[in-house]
């Protein structure tokens, strides 16, 4: 019998965290289950730092609120945790057993892990240590394996679409090329979907290494029919054929993840297009606008469905799974399936070459639709 559960939110924030939390709390209360929230993702588990969540106070009025009322951590791999020892040297330690002890001592029957591939990798590792976990797929990148969609993604696409609408009018007014760089790491979902929604002429995504001449040619063809402007979406992970990704610096995500901070892909494309087409070109980097603020109605509903489903699974005793949406239906899959071949417990989290992430495939409807309506994908 599940009596006491806790939620943790981990990884980069998205719009919809709070809507999931609210749905879990409400469903739990409906069944007389006590609900808590660990602060700052897995770090809260390590420090045994949690608060009571209740729809009467701490979890009230949060459906439309951005961020996470229980915070979120982007560098808390407790299986390989950065510790500064007495000499001031950095050491990495496996502190997962401290977390297991905390969870058992305070009698949590299930931990809900709201996060992307790294978070779900740690969740799966905890499941092998005897903790009951249920994952909920989060990320603006939409790249979690085994589900059609993650919460937060739709809001990011909406923000990017609004940006494209605004760039469109200024592009047309000044006869310019407007380039919009969007997030997504190695997945081009945000770029592709917002390009279709925002009527872009070119969309460059990591899954299709681009030939800049092809993109320039598409813009020149527009000029031939009297359209002396263009709107281009560039995914931050896009790179030219035979070239490299654009790197802005390093992230402090700890060891066991790829710590590359992407940036510069849009600026590079803008410079090249200006040179090749002769049109004045400007680049806008959308950045963290995609993650903050109020969730769309779609994300509120998706997050609520995921949260209610996660709590229902706990009540049914179905643990060590991820809630997913498959062909429009709520479902669950085992965390083993979600981590794919990234089987080794511990040090290696997600966000690595071993990660089982879902990227855009050539046969995806979005790719076909983009091609059908003449959006140039740079190939
Ligand atoms: O994974 C979500 C995401 O927003 C990516 O799209 C982006 O590359 C990355 O996180 C940025 O990470 P950070 O929050 O560490 O800057």
PDB file of C-alpha atoms in Angstrom, residues 86-363:
ATOM      1  CA  UNK A  86      39.776  18.769   3.101  1.00  0.00           C
ATOM      2  CA  UNK A  87      42.786  19.635   0.894  1.00  0.00           C
ATOM      3  CA  UNK A  88      40.539  21.554  -1.447  1.00  0.00           C
ATOM      4  CA  UNK A  89      40.846  18.877  -4.143  1.00  0.00           C
ATOM      5  CA  UNK A  90      37.854  17.816  -6.199  1.00  0.00           C
ATOM      6  CA  UNK A  91      36.778  14.205  -5.800  1.00  0.00           C
ATOM      7  CA  UNK A  92      33.845  12.342  -7.333  1.00  0.00           C
ATOM      8  CA  UNK A  93      32.007   9.990  -4.992  1.00  0.00           C
ATOM      9  CA  UNK A  94      29.140   7.569  -5.313  1.00  0.00           C
ATOM     10  CA  UNK A  95      26.742   8.903  -2.658  1.00  0.00           C
ATOM     11  CA  UNK A  96      23.676   7.058  -3.905  1.00  0.00           C
ATOM     12  CA  UNK A  97      23.559   4.818  -0.814  1.00  0.00           C
ATOM     13  CA  UNK A  98      23.123   7.923   1.369  1.00  0.00           C
ATOM     14  CA  UNK A  99      20.046   8.737  -0.715  1.00  0.00           C
ATOM     15  CA  UNK A 100      18.730   5.172  -0.439  1.00  0.00           C
ATOM     16  CA  UNK A 101      19.129   5.332   3.346  1.00  0.00           C
ATOM     17  CA  UNK A 102      17.288   8.667   3.497  1.00  0.00           C
ATOM     18  CA  UNK A 103      14.394   7.390   1.408  1.00  0.00           C
ATOM     19  CA  UNK A 104      14.074   4.211   3.487  1.00  0.00           C
ATOM     20  CA  UNK A 105      14.516   5.942   6.859  1.00  0.00           C
ATOM     21  CA  UNK A 106      11.695   8.390   6.205  1.00  0.00           C
ATOM     22  CA  UNK A 107       9.478   5.713   4.673  1.00  0.00           C
ATOM     23  CA  UNK A 108       8.831   7.021   1.157  1.00  0.00           C
ATOM     24  CA  UNK A 109       6.964   4.369  -0.821  1.00  0.00           C
ATOM     25  CA  UNK A 110       7.737   5.940  -4.199  1.00  0.00           C
ATOM     26  CA  UNK A 111       9.824   8.760  -5.658  1.00  0.00           C
ATOM     27  CA  UNK A 112       8.572  10.552  -8.774  1.00  0.00           C
ATOM     28  CA  UNK A 113      11.465  11.710 -10.917  1.00  0.00           C
ATOM     29  CA  UNK A 114      10.565  14.600 -13.214  1.00  0.00           C
ATOM     30  CA  UNK A 115      13.346  14.952 -15.752  1.00  0.00           C
ATOM     31  CA  UNK A 116      15.062  14.142 -19.013  1.00  0.00           C
ATOM     32  CA  UNK A 117      17.360  11.302 -20.018  1.00  0.00           C
ATOM     33  CA  UNK A 118      19.987  11.948 -17.292  1.00  0.00           C
ATOM     34  CA  UNK A 119      17.337  12.072 -14.594  1.00  0.00           C
ATOM     35  CA  UNK A 120      15.677   8.880 -15.792  1.00  0.00           C
ATOM     36  CA  UNK A 121      19.053   7.136 -15.986  1.00  0.00           C
ATOM     37  CA  UNK A 122      19.623   7.898 -12.292  1.00  0.00           C
ATOM     38  CA  UNK A 123      16.022   6.860 -11.557  1.00  0.00           C
ATOM     39  CA  UNK A 124      16.641   3.505 -13.206  1.00  0.00           C
ATOM     40  CA  UNK A 125      19.881   3.126 -11.219  1.00  0.00           C
ATOM     41  CA  UNK A 126      17.976   3.821  -7.981  1.00  0.00           C
ATOM     42  CA  UNK A 127      15.367   1.237  -8.982  1.00  0.00           C
ATOM     43  CA  UNK A 128      18.179  -1.345  -9.080  1.00  0.00           C
ATOM     44  CA  UNK A 129      19.044  -0.311  -5.524  1.00  0.00           C
ATOM     45  CA  UNK A 130      15.545  -1.178  -4.331  1.00  0.00           C
ATOM     46  CA  UNK A 131      13.857   2.241  -4.436  1.00  0.00           C
ATOM     47  CA  UNK A 132      10.434   2.462  -6.066  1.00  0.00           C
ATOM     48  CA  UNK A 133      10.605   5.157  -8.743  1.00  0.00           C
ATOM     49  CA  UNK A 134       8.273   6.450 -11.416  1.00  0.00           C
ATOM     50  CA  UNK A 135       9.642   8.818 -14.048  1.00  0.00           C
ATOM     51  CA  UNK A 136       7.850  11.643 -15.819  1.00  0.00           C
ATOM     52  CA  UNK A 137       9.475  12.759 -19.110  1.00  0.00           C
ATOM     53  CA  UNK A 138      10.519  16.417 -19.097  1.00  0.00           C
ATOM     54  CA  UNK A 139      12.609  18.551 -21.420  1.00  0.00           C
ATOM     55  CA  UNK A 140      12.112  21.299 -23.945  1.00  0.00           C
ATOM     56  CA  UNK A 141      14.332  19.239 -26.280  1.00  0.00           C
ATOM     57  CA  UNK A 142      11.665  16.500 -26.639  1.00  0.00           C
ATOM     58  CA  UNK A 143      14.389  13.873 -26.840  1.00  0.00           C
ATOM     59  CA  UNK A 144      13.438  11.378 -24.120  1.00  0.00           C
ATOM     60  CA  UNK A 145      13.260   7.853 -25.528  1.00  0.00           C
ATOM     61  CA  UNK A 146      10.034   5.809 -25.673  1.00  0.00           C
ATOM     62  CA  UNK A 147       7.587   8.727 -25.593  1.00  0.00           C
ATOM     63  CA  UNK A 148       6.103  10.862 -28.347  1.00  0.00           C
ATOM     64  CA  UNK A 149       6.376  14.016 -26.302  1.00  0.00           C
ATOM     65  CA  UNK A 150       7.881  15.457 -23.141  1.00  0.00           C
ATOM     66  CA  UNK A 151       6.282  18.181 -21.053  1.00  0.00           C
ATOM     67  CA  UNK A 152       7.777  21.634 -21.642  1.00  0.00           C
ATOM     68  CA  UNK A 153       8.368  21.029 -25.323  1.00  0.00           C
ATOM     69  CA  UNK A 154       5.111  22.500 -26.589  1.00  0.00           C
ATOM     70  CA  UNK A 155       5.706  25.722 -24.666  1.00  0.00           C
ATOM     71  CA  UNK A 156       9.207  26.016 -26.122  1.00  0.00           C
ATOM     72  CA  UNK A 157       7.798  25.539 -29.634  1.00  0.00           C
ATOM     73  CA  UNK A 158       5.147  28.192 -28.956  1.00  0.00           C
ATOM     74  CA  UNK A 159       7.735  30.691 -27.742  1.00  0.00           C
ATOM     75  CA  UNK A 160       9.896  30.005 -30.812  1.00  0.00           C
ATOM     76  CA  UNK A 161       6.862  30.350 -33.078  1.00  0.00           C
ATOM     77  CA  UNK A 162       5.965  33.698 -31.592  1.00  0.00           C
ATOM     78  CA  UNK A 163       9.555  34.839 -32.076  1.00  0.00           C
ATOM     79  CA  UNK A 164       9.393  33.758 -35.732  1.00  0.00           C
ATOM     80  CA  UNK A 165       6.162  35.674 -36.271  1.00  0.00           C
ATOM     81  CA  UNK A 166       7.836  38.790 -34.928  1.00  0.00           C
ATOM     82  CA  UNK A 167      11.011  38.242 -36.933  1.00  0.00           C
ATOM     83  CA  UNK A 168       8.937  37.740 -40.068  1.00  0.00           C
ATOM     84  CA  UNK A 169       7.555  41.273 -40.053  1.00  0.00           C
ATOM     85  CA  UNK A 170      10.893  42.895 -39.387  1.00  0.00           C
ATOM     86  CA  UNK A 171      12.568  40.693 -42.066  1.00  0.00           C
ATOM     87  CA  UNK A 172       9.965  41.786 -44.614  1.00  0.00           C
ATOM     88  CA  UNK A 173      10.123  45.466 -43.655  1.00  0.00           C
ATOM     89  CA  UNK A 174      13.897  45.686 -44.034  1.00  0.00           C
ATOM     90  CA  UNK A 175      14.505  43.101 -46.781  1.00  0.00           C
ATOM     91  CA  UNK A 176      16.663  41.067 -44.481  1.00  0.00           C
ATOM     92  CA  UNK A 177      17.331  37.466 -43.598  1.00  0.00           C
ATOM     93  CA  UNK A 178      16.381  36.848 -39.996  1.00  0.00           C
ATOM     94  CA  UNK A 179      18.011  33.830 -38.356  1.00  0.00           C
ATOM     95  CA  UNK A 180      16.591  32.418 -35.137  1.00  0.00           C
ATOM     96  CA  UNK A 181      18.766  30.065 -33.084  1.00  0.00           C
ATOM     97  CA  UNK A 182      16.731  27.740 -30.885  1.00  0.00           C
ATOM     98  CA  UNK A 183      17.679  25.138 -28.274  1.00  0.00           C
ATOM     99  CA  UNK A 184      17.420  21.356 -28.467  1.00  0.00           C
ATOM    100  CA  UNK A 185      20.976  20.046 -28.083  1.00  0.00           C
ATOM    101  CA  UNK A 186      21.378  17.155 -30.538  1.00  0.00           C
ATOM    102  CA  UNK A 187      17.657  17.019 -31.347  1.00  0.00           C
ATOM    103  CA  UNK A 188      16.061  19.270 -33.950  1.00  0.00           C
ATOM    104  CA  UNK A 189      12.450  18.984 -32.760  1.00  0.00           C
ATOM    105  CA  UNK A 190      12.030  22.582 -31.577  1.00  0.00           C
ATOM    106  CA  UNK A 191      13.629  23.955 -34.753  1.00  0.00           C
ATOM    107  CA  UNK A 192      11.630  21.793 -37.115  1.00  0.00           C
ATOM    108  CA  UNK A 193       8.243  22.193 -35.491  1.00  0.00           C
ATOM    109  CA  UNK A 194       8.583  25.945 -34.945  1.00  0.00           C
ATOM    110  CA  UNK A 195       9.819  26.358 -38.524  1.00  0.00           C
ATOM    111  CA  UNK A 196       6.583  24.797 -39.763  1.00  0.00           C
ATOM    112  CA  UNK A 197       4.426  26.717 -37.280  1.00  0.00           C
ATOM    113  CA  UNK A 198       6.224  30.004 -37.946  1.00  0.00           C
ATOM    114  CA  UNK A 199       6.399  29.748 -41.745  1.00  0.00           C
ATOM    115  CA  UNK A 200      10.198  29.685 -41.957  1.00  0.00           C
ATOM    116  CA  UNK A 201      11.951  29.253 -45.301  1.00  0.00           C
ATOM    117  CA  UNK A 202      14.927  27.271 -44.017  1.00  0.00           C
ATOM    118  CA  UNK A 203      15.318  24.973 -41.007  1.00  0.00           C
ATOM    119  CA  UNK A 204      18.697  23.531 -40.079  1.00  0.00           C
ATOM    120  CA  UNK A 205      18.741  20.679 -37.576  1.00  0.00           C
ATOM    121  CA  UNK A 206      21.496  18.498 -36.089  1.00  0.00           C
ATOM    122  CA  UNK A 207      20.114  15.323 -37.667  1.00  0.00           C
ATOM    123  CA  UNK A 208      20.663  16.689 -41.193  1.00  0.00           C
ATOM    124  CA  UNK A 209      24.160  18.185 -41.593  1.00  0.00           C
ATOM    125  CA  UNK A 210      23.632  21.171 -43.852  1.00  0.00           C
ATOM    126  CA  UNK A 211      25.136  22.480 -47.057  1.00  0.00           C
ATOM    127  CA  UNK A 212      24.976  26.278 -46.688  1.00  0.00           C
ATOM    128  CA  UNK A 213      24.958  26.691 -50.455  1.00  0.00           C
ATOM    129  CA  UNK A 214      21.627  24.836 -50.540  1.00  0.00           C
ATOM    130  CA  UNK A 215      20.147  27.190 -47.948  1.00  0.00           C
ATOM    131  CA  UNK A 216      21.473  30.223 -49.849  1.00  0.00           C
ATOM    132  CA  UNK A 217      20.040  28.826 -53.082  1.00  0.00           C
ATOM    133  CA  UNK A 218      16.579  28.510 -51.477  1.00  0.00           C
ATOM    134  CA  UNK A 219      16.747  32.164 -50.444  1.00  0.00           C
ATOM    135  CA  UNK A 220      17.898  33.244 -53.920  1.00  0.00           C
ATOM    136  CA  UNK A 221      14.934  31.388 -55.431  1.00  0.00           C
ATOM    137  CA  UNK A 222      12.676  33.460 -53.192  1.00  0.00           C
ATOM    138  CA  UNK A 223      14.372  36.624 -54.448  1.00  0.00           C
ATOM    139  CA  UNK A 224      13.640  35.516 -58.025  1.00  0.00           C
ATOM    140  CA  UNK A 225       9.917  35.567 -57.238  1.00  0.00           C
ATOM    141  CA  UNK A 226      10.182  38.992 -55.634  1.00  0.00           C
ATOM    142  CA  UNK A 227      10.584  37.995 -52.005  1.00  0.00           C
ATOM    143  CA  UNK A 228      13.599  39.828 -50.824  1.00  0.00           C
ATOM    144  CA  UNK A 229      13.623  38.501 -47.286  1.00  0.00           C
ATOM    145  CA  UNK A 230      13.762  35.158 -45.500  1.00  0.00           C
ATOM    146  CA  UNK A 231      13.309  33.588 -42.115  1.00  0.00           C
ATOM    147  CA  UNK A 232      15.703  30.835 -41.066  1.00  0.00           C
ATOM    148  CA  UNK A 233      15.575  28.606 -37.980  1.00  0.00           C
ATOM    149  CA  UNK A 234      18.821  27.063 -36.776  1.00  0.00           C
ATOM    150  CA  UNK A 235      18.948  24.459 -34.060  1.00  0.00           C
ATOM    151  CA  UNK A 236      21.827  25.119 -31.641  1.00  0.00           C
ATOM    152  CA  UNK A 237      23.251  21.680 -32.487  1.00  0.00           C
ATOM    153  CA  UNK A 238      23.126  22.119 -36.279  1.00  0.00           C
ATOM    154  CA  UNK A 239      26.426  21.813 -38.122  1.00  0.00           C
ATOM    155  CA  UNK A 240      27.646  21.909 -41.728  1.00  0.00           C
ATOM    156  CA  UNK A 241      28.389  18.731 -43.686  1.00  0.00           C
ATOM    157  CA  UNK A 242      31.924  17.706 -42.815  1.00  0.00           C
ATOM    158  CA  UNK A 243      32.089  20.467 -40.175  1.00  0.00           C
ATOM    159  CA  UNK A 244      31.723  20.760 -36.412  1.00  0.00           C
ATOM    160  CA  UNK A 245      29.066  21.804 -33.944  1.00  0.00           C
ATOM    161  CA  UNK A 246      29.341  25.366 -32.588  1.00  0.00           C
ATOM    162  CA  UNK A 247      30.547  25.483 -29.005  1.00  0.00           C
ATOM    163  CA  UNK A 248      30.176  28.531 -26.755  1.00  0.00           C
ATOM    164  CA  UNK A 249      31.925  27.148 -23.690  1.00  0.00           C
ATOM    165  CA  UNK A 250      31.558  24.590 -20.928  1.00  0.00           C
ATOM    166  CA  UNK A 251      28.710  23.674 -18.621  1.00  0.00           C
ATOM    167  CA  UNK A 252      29.187  22.566 -15.041  1.00  0.00           C
ATOM    168  CA  UNK A 253      27.114  19.411 -15.240  1.00  0.00           C
ATOM    169  CA  UNK A 254      29.601  17.279 -13.304  1.00  0.00           C
ATOM    170  CA  UNK A 255      31.414  14.250 -14.684  1.00  0.00           C
ATOM    171  CA  UNK A 256      29.472  11.612 -16.602  1.00  0.00           C
ATOM    172  CA  UNK A 257      27.648  14.036 -18.883  1.00  0.00           C
ATOM    173  CA  UNK A 258      28.728  15.956 -21.962  1.00  0.00           C
ATOM    174  CA  UNK A 259      29.648  19.380 -20.619  1.00  0.00           C
ATOM    175  CA  UNK A 260      29.566  21.275 -23.882  1.00  0.00           C
ATOM    176  CA  UNK A 261      27.615  24.541 -23.873  1.00  0.00           C
ATOM    177  CA  UNK A 262      26.310  24.916 -27.392  1.00  0.00           C
ATOM    178  CA  UNK A 263      26.167  28.352 -28.997  1.00  0.00           C
ATOM    179  CA  UNK A 264      27.089  30.192 -32.156  1.00  0.00           C
ATOM    180  CA  UNK A 265      25.363  27.984 -34.744  1.00  0.00           C
ATOM    181  CA  UNK A 266      22.890  30.740 -35.670  1.00  0.00           C
ATOM    182  CA  UNK A 267      25.557  33.440 -35.950  1.00  0.00           C
ATOM    183  CA  UNK A 268      27.653  31.190 -38.195  1.00  0.00           C
ATOM    184  CA  UNK A 269      24.726  30.518 -40.528  1.00  0.00           C
ATOM    185  CA  UNK A 270      23.819  34.242 -40.556  1.00  0.00           C
ATOM    186  CA  UNK A 271      27.346  35.267 -41.560  1.00  0.00           C
ATOM    187  CA  UNK A 272      27.508  32.644 -44.305  1.00  0.00           C
ATOM    188  CA  UNK A 273      24.070  33.521 -45.707  1.00  0.00           C
ATOM    189  CA  UNK A 274      24.860  37.238 -45.785  1.00  0.00           C
ATOM    190  CA  UNK A 275      28.042  36.501 -47.736  1.00  0.00           C
ATOM    191  CA  UNK A 276      26.323  34.118 -50.158  1.00  0.00           C
ATOM    192  CA  UNK A 277      23.093  36.036 -50.821  1.00  0.00           C
ATOM    193  CA  UNK A 278      24.124  39.660 -50.399  1.00  0.00           C
ATOM    194  CA  UNK A 279      21.107  40.224 -48.144  1.00  0.00           C
ATOM    195  CA  UNK A 280      21.633  41.912 -44.805  1.00  0.00           C
ATOM    196  CA  UNK A 281      21.297  39.240 -42.151  1.00  0.00           C
ATOM    197  CA  UNK A 282      20.654  39.369 -38.406  1.00  0.00           C
ATOM    198  CA  UNK A 283      20.704  36.584 -35.844  1.00  0.00           C
ATOM    199  CA  UNK A 284      18.558  36.282 -32.721  1.00  0.00           C
ATOM    200  CA  UNK A 285      19.368  33.685 -30.055  1.00  0.00           C
ATOM    201  CA  UNK A 286      16.162  32.745 -28.255  1.00  0.00           C
ATOM    202  CA  UNK A 287      17.893  31.017 -25.318  1.00  0.00           C
ATOM    203  CA  UNK A 288      16.219  30.578 -21.958  1.00  0.00           C
ATOM    204  CA  UNK A 289      12.997  32.313 -23.050  1.00  0.00           C
ATOM    205  CA  UNK A 290      12.073  28.829 -24.271  1.00  0.00           C
ATOM    206  CA  UNK A 291      12.200  27.350 -20.777  1.00  0.00           C
ATOM    207  CA  UNK A 292      10.717  30.026 -18.562  1.00  0.00           C
ATOM    208  CA  UNK A 293       7.275  31.380 -17.878  1.00  0.00           C
ATOM    209  CA  UNK A 294       3.786  30.069 -18.098  1.00  0.00           C
ATOM    210  CA  UNK A 295       3.067  26.762 -19.866  1.00  0.00           C
ATOM    211  CA  UNK A 296       0.767  26.580 -22.879  1.00  0.00           C
ATOM    212  CA  UNK A 297      -2.671  25.015 -22.433  1.00  0.00           C
ATOM    213  CA  UNK A 298      -1.308  21.900 -24.170  1.00  0.00           C
ATOM    214  CA  UNK A 299       1.568  21.615 -21.684  1.00  0.00           C
ATOM    215  CA  UNK A 300      -0.754  22.203 -18.727  1.00  0.00           C
ATOM    216  CA  UNK A 301      -2.955  19.343 -19.878  1.00  0.00           C
ATOM    217  CA  UNK A 302      -0.053  17.034 -20.796  1.00  0.00           C
ATOM    218  CA  UNK A 303       1.672  17.726 -17.457  1.00  0.00           C
ATOM    219  CA  UNK A 304      -1.571  17.092 -15.592  1.00  0.00           C
ATOM    220  CA  UNK A 305      -2.126  13.823 -17.468  1.00  0.00           C
ATOM    221  CA  UNK A 306       1.444  12.695 -16.757  1.00  0.00           C
ATOM    222  CA  UNK A 307       1.218  13.629 -13.067  1.00  0.00           C
ATOM    223  CA  UNK A 308      -2.142  11.923 -12.517  1.00  0.00           C
ATOM    224  CA  UNK A 309      -0.973   8.841 -14.440  1.00  0.00           C
ATOM    225  CA  UNK A 310       2.266   8.652 -12.426  1.00  0.00           C
ATOM    226  CA  UNK A 311       0.364   8.691  -9.123  1.00  0.00           C
ATOM    227  CA  UNK A 312      -2.154   6.162 -10.458  1.00  0.00           C
ATOM    228  CA  UNK A 313       0.696   3.824 -11.414  1.00  0.00           C
ATOM    229  CA  UNK A 314       2.054   4.137  -7.867  1.00  0.00           C
ATOM    230  CA  UNK A 315      -1.344   3.265  -6.419  1.00  0.00           C
ATOM    231  CA  UNK A 316      -1.408   0.199  -8.696  1.00  0.00           C
ATOM    232  CA  UNK A 317       2.072  -0.785  -7.497  1.00  0.00           C
ATOM    233  CA  UNK A 318       3.595  -0.403 -10.969  1.00  0.00           C
ATOM    234  CA  UNK A 319       7.047   0.992 -10.257  1.00  0.00           C
ATOM    235  CA  UNK A 320      10.299   1.562 -12.141  1.00  0.00           C
ATOM    236  CA  UNK A 321       8.539   2.875 -15.208  1.00  0.00           C
ATOM    237  CA  UNK A 322       8.259   6.103 -17.150  1.00  0.00           C
ATOM    238  CA  UNK A 323       4.889   7.623 -17.980  1.00  0.00           C
ATOM    239  CA  UNK A 324       4.694   8.115 -21.733  1.00  0.00           C
ATOM    240  CA  UNK A 325       2.370   9.198 -24.490  1.00  0.00           C
ATOM    241  CA  UNK A 326       2.193   6.723 -27.364  1.00  0.00           C
ATOM    242  CA  UNK A 327       0.013   7.545 -30.355  1.00  0.00           C
ATOM    243  CA  UNK A 328      -1.973   9.957 -28.220  1.00  0.00           C
ATOM    244  CA  UNK A 329      -2.587   7.455 -25.390  1.00  0.00           C
ATOM    245  CA  UNK A 330      -1.151   7.597 -21.893  1.00  0.00           C
ATOM    246  CA  UNK A 331       0.955   4.559 -21.112  1.00  0.00           C
ATOM    247  CA  UNK A 332       4.097   3.503 -19.269  1.00  0.00           C
ATOM    248  CA  UNK A 333       7.342   1.773 -20.242  1.00  0.00           C
ATOM    249  CA  UNK A 334      10.025   0.232 -18.067  1.00  0.00           C
ATOM    250  CA  UNK A 335      12.991   2.436 -17.202  1.00  0.00           C
ATOM    251  CA  UNK A 336      15.216  -0.366 -18.540  1.00  0.00           C
ATOM    252  CA  UNK A 337      13.765   0.279 -21.960  1.00  0.00           C
ATOM    253  CA  UNK A 338      14.212   4.026 -21.549  1.00  0.00           C
ATOM    254  CA  UNK A 339      17.940   3.813 -20.757  1.00  0.00           C
ATOM    255  CA  UNK A 340      18.511   1.476 -23.711  1.00  0.00           C
ATOM    256  CA  UNK A 341      22.124   0.369 -23.905  1.00  0.00           C
ATOM    257  CA  UNK A 342      23.266   2.848 -21.264  1.00  0.00           C
ATOM    258  CA  UNK A 343      23.211   0.006 -18.724  1.00  0.00           C
ATOM    259  CA  UNK A 344      26.166   0.625 -16.450  1.00  0.00           C
ATOM    260  CA  UNK A 345      24.984   1.830 -13.045  1.00  0.00           C
ATOM    261  CA  UNK A 346      26.314   5.114 -11.794  1.00  0.00           C
ATOM    262  CA  UNK A 347      28.983   7.336 -13.247  1.00  0.00           C
ATOM    263  CA  UNK A 348      27.557   7.648 -16.713  1.00  0.00           C
ATOM    264  CA  UNK A 349      24.272   9.491 -16.566  1.00  0.00           C
ATOM    265  CA  UNK A 350      22.415  10.709 -19.616  1.00  0.00           C
ATOM    266  CA  UNK A 351      23.566  13.378 -22.040  1.00  0.00           C
ATOM    267  CA  UNK A 352      26.386  11.163 -23.322  1.00  0.00           C
ATOM    268  CA  UNK A 353      27.193   9.089 -26.366  1.00  0.00           C
ATOM    269  CA  UNK A 354      25.636   6.099 -24.557  1.00  0.00           C
ATOM    270  CA  UNK A 355      22.351   7.942 -23.981  1.00  0.00           C
ATOM    271  CA  UNK A 356      19.256   6.560 -25.555  1.00  0.00           C
ATOM    272  CA  UNK A 357      17.830   9.836 -26.862  1.00  0.00           C
ATOM    273  CA  UNK A 358      15.080  10.295 -29.428  1.00  0.00           C
ATOM    274  CA  UNK A 359      16.142  12.482 -32.317  1.00  0.00           C
ATOM    275  CA  UNK A 360      14.378  13.453 -35.529  1.00  0.00           C
ATOM    276  CA  UNK A 361      14.399  10.625 -38.091  1.00  0.00           C
ATOM    277  CA  UNK A 362      14.240  11.124 -41.873  1.00  0.00           C
ATOM    278  CA  UNK A 363      10.829   9.419 -42.048  1.00  0.00           C
TER     279      UNK A 363
END
